[in-house]
Amino acid sequence: MWNKKVSCLLAVLALCGTMAAGAADYTVLEKADKVETTIYGTTQTGSLNERIASVDKLLNGKSTVSGSLQDKANSLYKDVYGNSGADLSLLTAVNLLQWQYSGQITAEPILVRVESMEQDIDGKVMTGSLEGRVMALRRALLGNTKYISQRVIIPANTVVTMTNLDELNSKTIQEGDVVRFTVADDVLVGDVIAIPRGMEVNGTVTKARKSGRFGKDGKIEIMYDHVRAADGSPVALMVGDKTKDQYKRTAGAVGASAAGAVILGPVGLVGGLFVHGNEVDIPAGTTMYAETKENTEVVGFKENGVMDDMETADMAASGVTVPSFNPVSDSDVDDSAEAEHDGDSSEGDLQAGLKAGTVTPVDLENTGHDDETVVQIQSNTAGDANE
């Protein structure tokens, strides 16, 4: 029986498919693009040599890398993304600091996040090398507590508890709006924090419908992005059997807080449960669930605890989507330093698949999942009903 305390209607199609983290062989240019995007938020202008020298000076305060163009790019790339086991990459360290300081790990560029914490803690933005500034924040926030990195595998179907940061209301929400969620509880693999609480998850509204006459209910359709692990690696999410079971177990508690979100199936299977003519109205802070789509290798962190820096760097860098505009011409790149690479899968492919009509409703009798599973989420205020 569905608990009658569940008090509002949410019709959400959660298309959960993202590029998977995995082995990569990025070119020198691709590595530079990813590093700049992670640090500044966008790629920079100038020749590749100039760009690498600029990043080196920002990170280390002076020129420290040497060798070929490829050697220089690899060194900086591993500084930003590579986790050695004994310590954390720059990206993982900043994620750790936000996790400790505010409990909210944003997707903003590293520079923005570091400056924000410095302003809050020290009252001003600090100077010096970025590595030194991050180390100063670690001392201020962690004292003598040391965190190390460790590679782990997040099992498929691991439940991820989230809350929505934005209200979901079918009366005001628009197609194309970005809806923000945040991970509510640390996802642990053993004693390793694989997905820290506070990691943001974005979703895009693909359909919004207000309630109407003759019992037409409000409706919202959202396509989830991936969630990032502690090291920045993308972890694909879906709404599967464990997610549905979790909603069923918590329906009473969720409903009592006027924030119901109960998974049901396609419209044809649950028409009798609809509350006609109501808007979708899910307040910010509603507890929601998803689960990991597949076994995913990531690098997490743990207290007091040697891996290959380049392998772990590739894992983390696979979560960085570089803006499509690239100001660097082919003539700026040393062809001898580049390896052939097919490039990243674009998250835009998900939107294309949606528009092409390849989305299919989930079959409640089918325990399998395909790459384009659609699950409809509903809640009911009309009283008790059988599943």
mmCIF file of N, CA and C in Angstrom, residues 76-129:
data_model
loop_
_atom_site.group_PDB
_atom_site.id
_atom_site.type_symbol
_atom_site.label_atom_id
_atom_site.label_comp_id
_atom_site.label_asym_id
_atom_site.label_seq_id
_atom_site.Cartn_x
_atom_site.Cartn_y
_atom_site.Cartn_z
ATOM 1 N N LEU A 76 51.781 18.957 -15.399
ATOM 2 C CA LEU A 76 50.723 19.810 -14.865
ATOM 3 C C LEU A 76 49.396 19.067 -14.791
ATOM 4 N N TYR A 77 49.143 18.234 -15.776
ATOM 5 C CA TYR A 77 47.920 17.427 -15.822
ATOM 6 C C TYR A 77 47.834 16.527 -14.588
ATOM 7 N N LYS A 78 48.952 15.891 -14.218
ATOM 8 C CA LYS A 78 48.964 15.020 -13.043
ATOM 9 C C LYS A 78 48.869 15.824 -11.749
ATOM 10 N N ASP A 79 49.414 17.030 -11.735
ATOM 11 C CA ASP A 79 49.265 17.880 -10.551
ATOM 12 C C ASP A 79 47.796 18.174 -10.265
ATOM 13 N N VAL A 80 47.033 18.426 -11.313
ATOM 14 C CA VAL A 80 45.631 18.813 -11.151
ATOM 15 C C VAL A 80 44.733 17.609 -10.900
ATOM 16 N N TYR A 81 44.967 16.495 -11.593
ATOM 17 C CA TYR A 81 44.045 15.360 -11.540
ATOM 18 C C TYR A 81 44.607 14.096 -10.896
ATOM 19 N N GLY A 82 45.915 13.926 -10.874
ATOM 20 C CA GLY A 82 46.498 12.650 -10.469
ATOM 21 C C GLY A 82 46.564 12.479 -8.958
ATOM 22 N N ASN A 83 46.095 11.322 -8.463
ATOM 23 C CA ASN A 83 46.148 11.004 -7.039
ATOM 24 C C ASN A 83 47.163 9.890 -6.819
ATOM 25 N N SER A 84 48.196 10.172 -6.051
ATOM 26 C CA SER A 84 49.305 9.233 -5.894
ATOM 27 C C SER A 84 49.063 8.199 -4.818
ATOM 28 N N GLY A 85 48.038 8.384 -4.004
ATOM 29 C CA GLY A 85 47.817 7.507 -2.867
ATOM 30 C C GLY A 85 48.306 8.177 -1.601
ATOM 31 N N ALA A 86 49.555 8.649 -1.602
ATOM 32 C CA ALA A 86 50.106 9.329 -0.434
ATOM 33 C C ALA A 86 49.508 10.713 -0.246
ATOM 34 N N ASP A 87 48.967 11.286 -1.305
ATOM 35 C CA ASP A 87 48.392 12.624 -1.212
ATOM 36 C C ASP A 87 47.263 12.747 -2.223
ATOM 37 N N LEU A 88 46.683 13.926 -2.289
ATOM 38 C CA LEU A 88 45.533 14.188 -3.142
ATOM 39 C C LEU A 88 45.928 15.101 -4.286
ATOM 40 N N SER A 89 45.245 14.944 -5.413
ATOM 41 C CA SER A 89 45.419 15.886 -6.513
ATOM 42 C C SER A 89 44.882 17.246 -6.101
ATOM 43 N N LEU A 90 45.194 18.271 -6.888
ATOM 44 C CA LEU A 90 44.682 19.608 -6.597
ATOM 45 C C LEU A 90 43.162 19.613 -6.599
ATOM 46 N N LEU A 91 42.543 18.974 -7.588
ATOM 47 C CA LEU A 91 41.086 18.944 -7.684
ATOM 48 C C LEU A 91 40.473 18.208 -6.499
ATOM 49 N N THR A 92 41.010 17.033 -6.152
ATOM 50 C CA THR A 92 40.479 16.271 -5.025
ATOM 51 C C THR A 92 40.649 17.036 -3.722
ATOM 52 N N ALA A 93 41.786 17.721 -3.566
ATOM 53 C CA ALA A 93 42.031 18.494 -2.344
ATOM 54 C C ALA A 93 41.015 19.622 -2.182
ATOM 55 N N VAL A 94 40.694 20.313 -3.275
ATOM 56 C CA VAL A 94 39.712 21.399 -3.198
ATOM 57 C C VAL A 94 38.326 20.829 -2.901
ATOM 58 N N ASN A 95 37.987 19.680 -3.494
ATOM 59 C CA ASN A 95 36.720 19.022 -3.161
ATOM 60 C C ASN A 95 36.667 18.672 -1.674
ATOM 61 N N LEU A 96 37.768 18.139 -1.151
ATOM 62 C CA LEU A 96 37.849 17.799 0.270
ATOM 63 C C LEU A 96 37.648 19.032 1.145
ATOM 64 N N LEU A 97 38.272 20.144 0.771
ATOM 65 C CA LEU A 97 38.165 21.363 1.572
ATOM 66 C C LEU A 97 36.733 21.889 1.605
ATOM 67 N N GLN A 98 36.052 21.887 0.458
ATOM 68 C CA GLN A 98 34.653 22.332 0.454
ATOM 69 C C GLN A 98 33.778 21.382 1.265
ATOM 70 N N TRP A 99 34.050 20.089 1.173
ATOM 71 C CA TRP A 99 33.323 19.071 1.946
ATOM 72 C C TRP A 99 33.458 19.345 3.436
ATOM 73 N N GLN A 100 34.670 19.701 3.870
ATOM 74 C CA GLN A 100 34.906 19.986 5.281
ATOM 75 C C GLN A 100 34.340 21.340 5.696
ATOM 76 N N TYR A 101 34.485 22.335 4.831
ATOM 77 C CA TYR A 101 34.159 23.705 5.234
ATOM 78 C C TYR A 101 32.663 24.004 5.180
ATOM 79 N N SER A 102 32.052 23.751 4.040
ATOM 80 C CA SER A 102 30.658 24.161 3.860
ATOM 81 C C SER A 102 29.694 23.005 3.648
ATOM 82 N N GLY A 103 30.232 21.810 3.375
ATOM 83 C CA GLY A 103 29.351 20.685 3.077
ATOM 84 C C GLY A 103 28.677 20.802 1.731
ATOM 85 N N GLN A 104 29.159 21.705 0.896
ATOM 86 C CA GLN A 104 28.598 21.896 -0.440
ATOM 87 C C GLN A 104 29.744 21.965 -1.434
ATOM 88 N N ILE A 105 29.878 20.943 -2.282
ATOM 89 C CA ILE A 105 30.972 20.881 -3.249
ATOM 90 C C ILE A 105 30.435 21.337 -4.596
ATOM 91 N N THR A 106 30.843 22.504 -5.012
ATOM 92 C CA THR A 106 30.301 23.099 -6.228
ATOM 93 C C THR A 106 31.093 22.660 -7.449
ATOM 94 N N ALA A 107 30.530 22.937 -8.611
ATOM 95 C CA ALA A 107 31.200 22.623 -9.878
ATOM 96 C C ALA A 107 31.919 23.845 -10.439
ATOM 97 N N GLU A 108 32.109 24.856 -9.625
ATOM 98 C CA GLU A 108 32.781 26.074 -10.080
ATOM 99 C C GLU A 108 34.262 25.807 -10.335
ATOM 100 N N PRO A 109 34.924 26.680 -11.097
ATOM 101 C CA PRO A 109 36.364 26.522 -11.310
ATOM 102 C C PRO A 109 37.128 26.537 -9.987
ATOM 103 N N ILE A 110 38.279 25.886 -9.966
ATOM 104 C CA ILE A 110 39.084 25.810 -8.749
ATOM 105 C C ILE A 110 39.421 27.197 -8.213
ATOM 106 N N LEU A 111 39.806 28.128 -9.091
ATOM 107 C CA LEU A 111 40.161 29.473 -8.639
ATOM 108 C C LEU A 111 39.014 30.145 -7.890
ATOM 109 N N VAL A 112 37.809 30.006 -8.409
ATOM 110 C CA VAL A 112 36.641 30.622 -7.774
ATOM 111 C C VAL A 112 36.409 30.015 -6.397
ATOM 112 N N ARG A 113 36.522 28.699 -6.307
ATOM 113 C CA ARG A 113 36.271 28.019 -5.034
ATOM 114 C C ARG A 113 37.324 28.372 -3.983
ATOM 115 N N VAL A 114 38.583 28.407 -4.403
ATOM 116 C CA VAL A 114 39.659 28.742 -3.468
ATOM 117 C C VAL A 114 39.509 30.179 -2.978
ATOM 118 N N GLU A 115 39.250 31.109 -3.886
ATOM 119 C CA GLU A 115 39.085 32.514 -3.495
ATOM 120 C C GLU A 115 37.912 32.687 -2.535
ATOM 121 N N SER A 116 36.824 31.949 -2.775
ATOM 122 C CA SER A 116 35.656 32.058 -1.905
ATOM 123 C C SER A 116 35.976 31.580 -0.491
ATOM 124 N N MET A 117 36.675 30.451 -0.365
ATOM 125 C CA MET A 117 37.040 29.951 0.964
ATOM 126 C C MET A 117 38.034 30.882 1.648
ATOM 127 N N GLU A 118 38.992 31.419 0.893
ATOM 128 C CA GLU A 118 39.951 32.365 1.476
ATOM 129 C C GLU A 118 39.239 33.601 2.015
ATOM 130 N N GLN A 119 38.294 34.117 1.251
ATOM 131 C CA GLN A 119 37.560 35.315 1.668
ATOM 132 C C GLN A 119 36.788 35.046 2.951
ATOM 133 N N ASP A 120 36.158 33.874 3.033
ATOM 134 C CA ASP A 120 35.374 33.526 4.220
ATOM 135 C C ASP A 120 36.257 33.276 5.442
ATOM 136 N N ILE A 121 37.386 32.603 5.237
ATOM 137 C CA ILE A 121 38.233 32.198 6.363
ATOM 138 C C ILE A 121 39.209 33.289 6.772
ATOM 139 N N ASP A 122 39.874 33.909 5.793
ATOM 140 C CA ASP A 122 40.919 34.892 6.081
ATOM 141 C C ASP A 122 40.460 36.337 5.914
ATOM 142 N N GLY A 123 39.283 36.514 5.322
ATOM 143 C CA GLY A 123 38.793 37.869 5.109
ATOM 144 C C GLY A 123 39.356 38.538 3.881
ATOM 145 N N LYS A 124 40.164 37.826 3.112
ATOM 146 C CA LYS A 124 40.737 38.384 1.890
ATOM 147 C C LYS A 124 41.221 37.250 0.996
ATOM 148 N N VAL A 125 41.383 37.576 -0.282
ATOM 149 C CA VAL A 125 41.941 36.620 -1.237
ATOM 150 C C VAL A 125 43.454 36.652 -1.109
ATOM 151 N N MET A 126 44.048 35.481 -0.972
ATOM 152 C CA MET A 126 45.485 35.394 -0.734
ATOM 153 C C MET A 126 46.264 35.461 -2.047
ATOM 154 N N THR A 127 47.563 35.652 -1.927
ATOM 155 C CA THR A 127 48.457 35.676 -3.085
ATOM 156 C C THR A 127 49.408 34.488 -3.005
ATOM 157 N N GLY A 128 50.238 34.349 -4.034
ATOM 158 C CA GLY A 128 51.174 33.237 -4.064
ATOM 159 C C GLY A 128 50.700 32.138 -4.985
ATOM 160 N N SER A 129 51.422 31.027 -4.999
ATOM 161 C CA SER A 129 51.075 29.917 -5.882
ATOM 162 C C SER A 129 49.755 29.290 -5.455
#
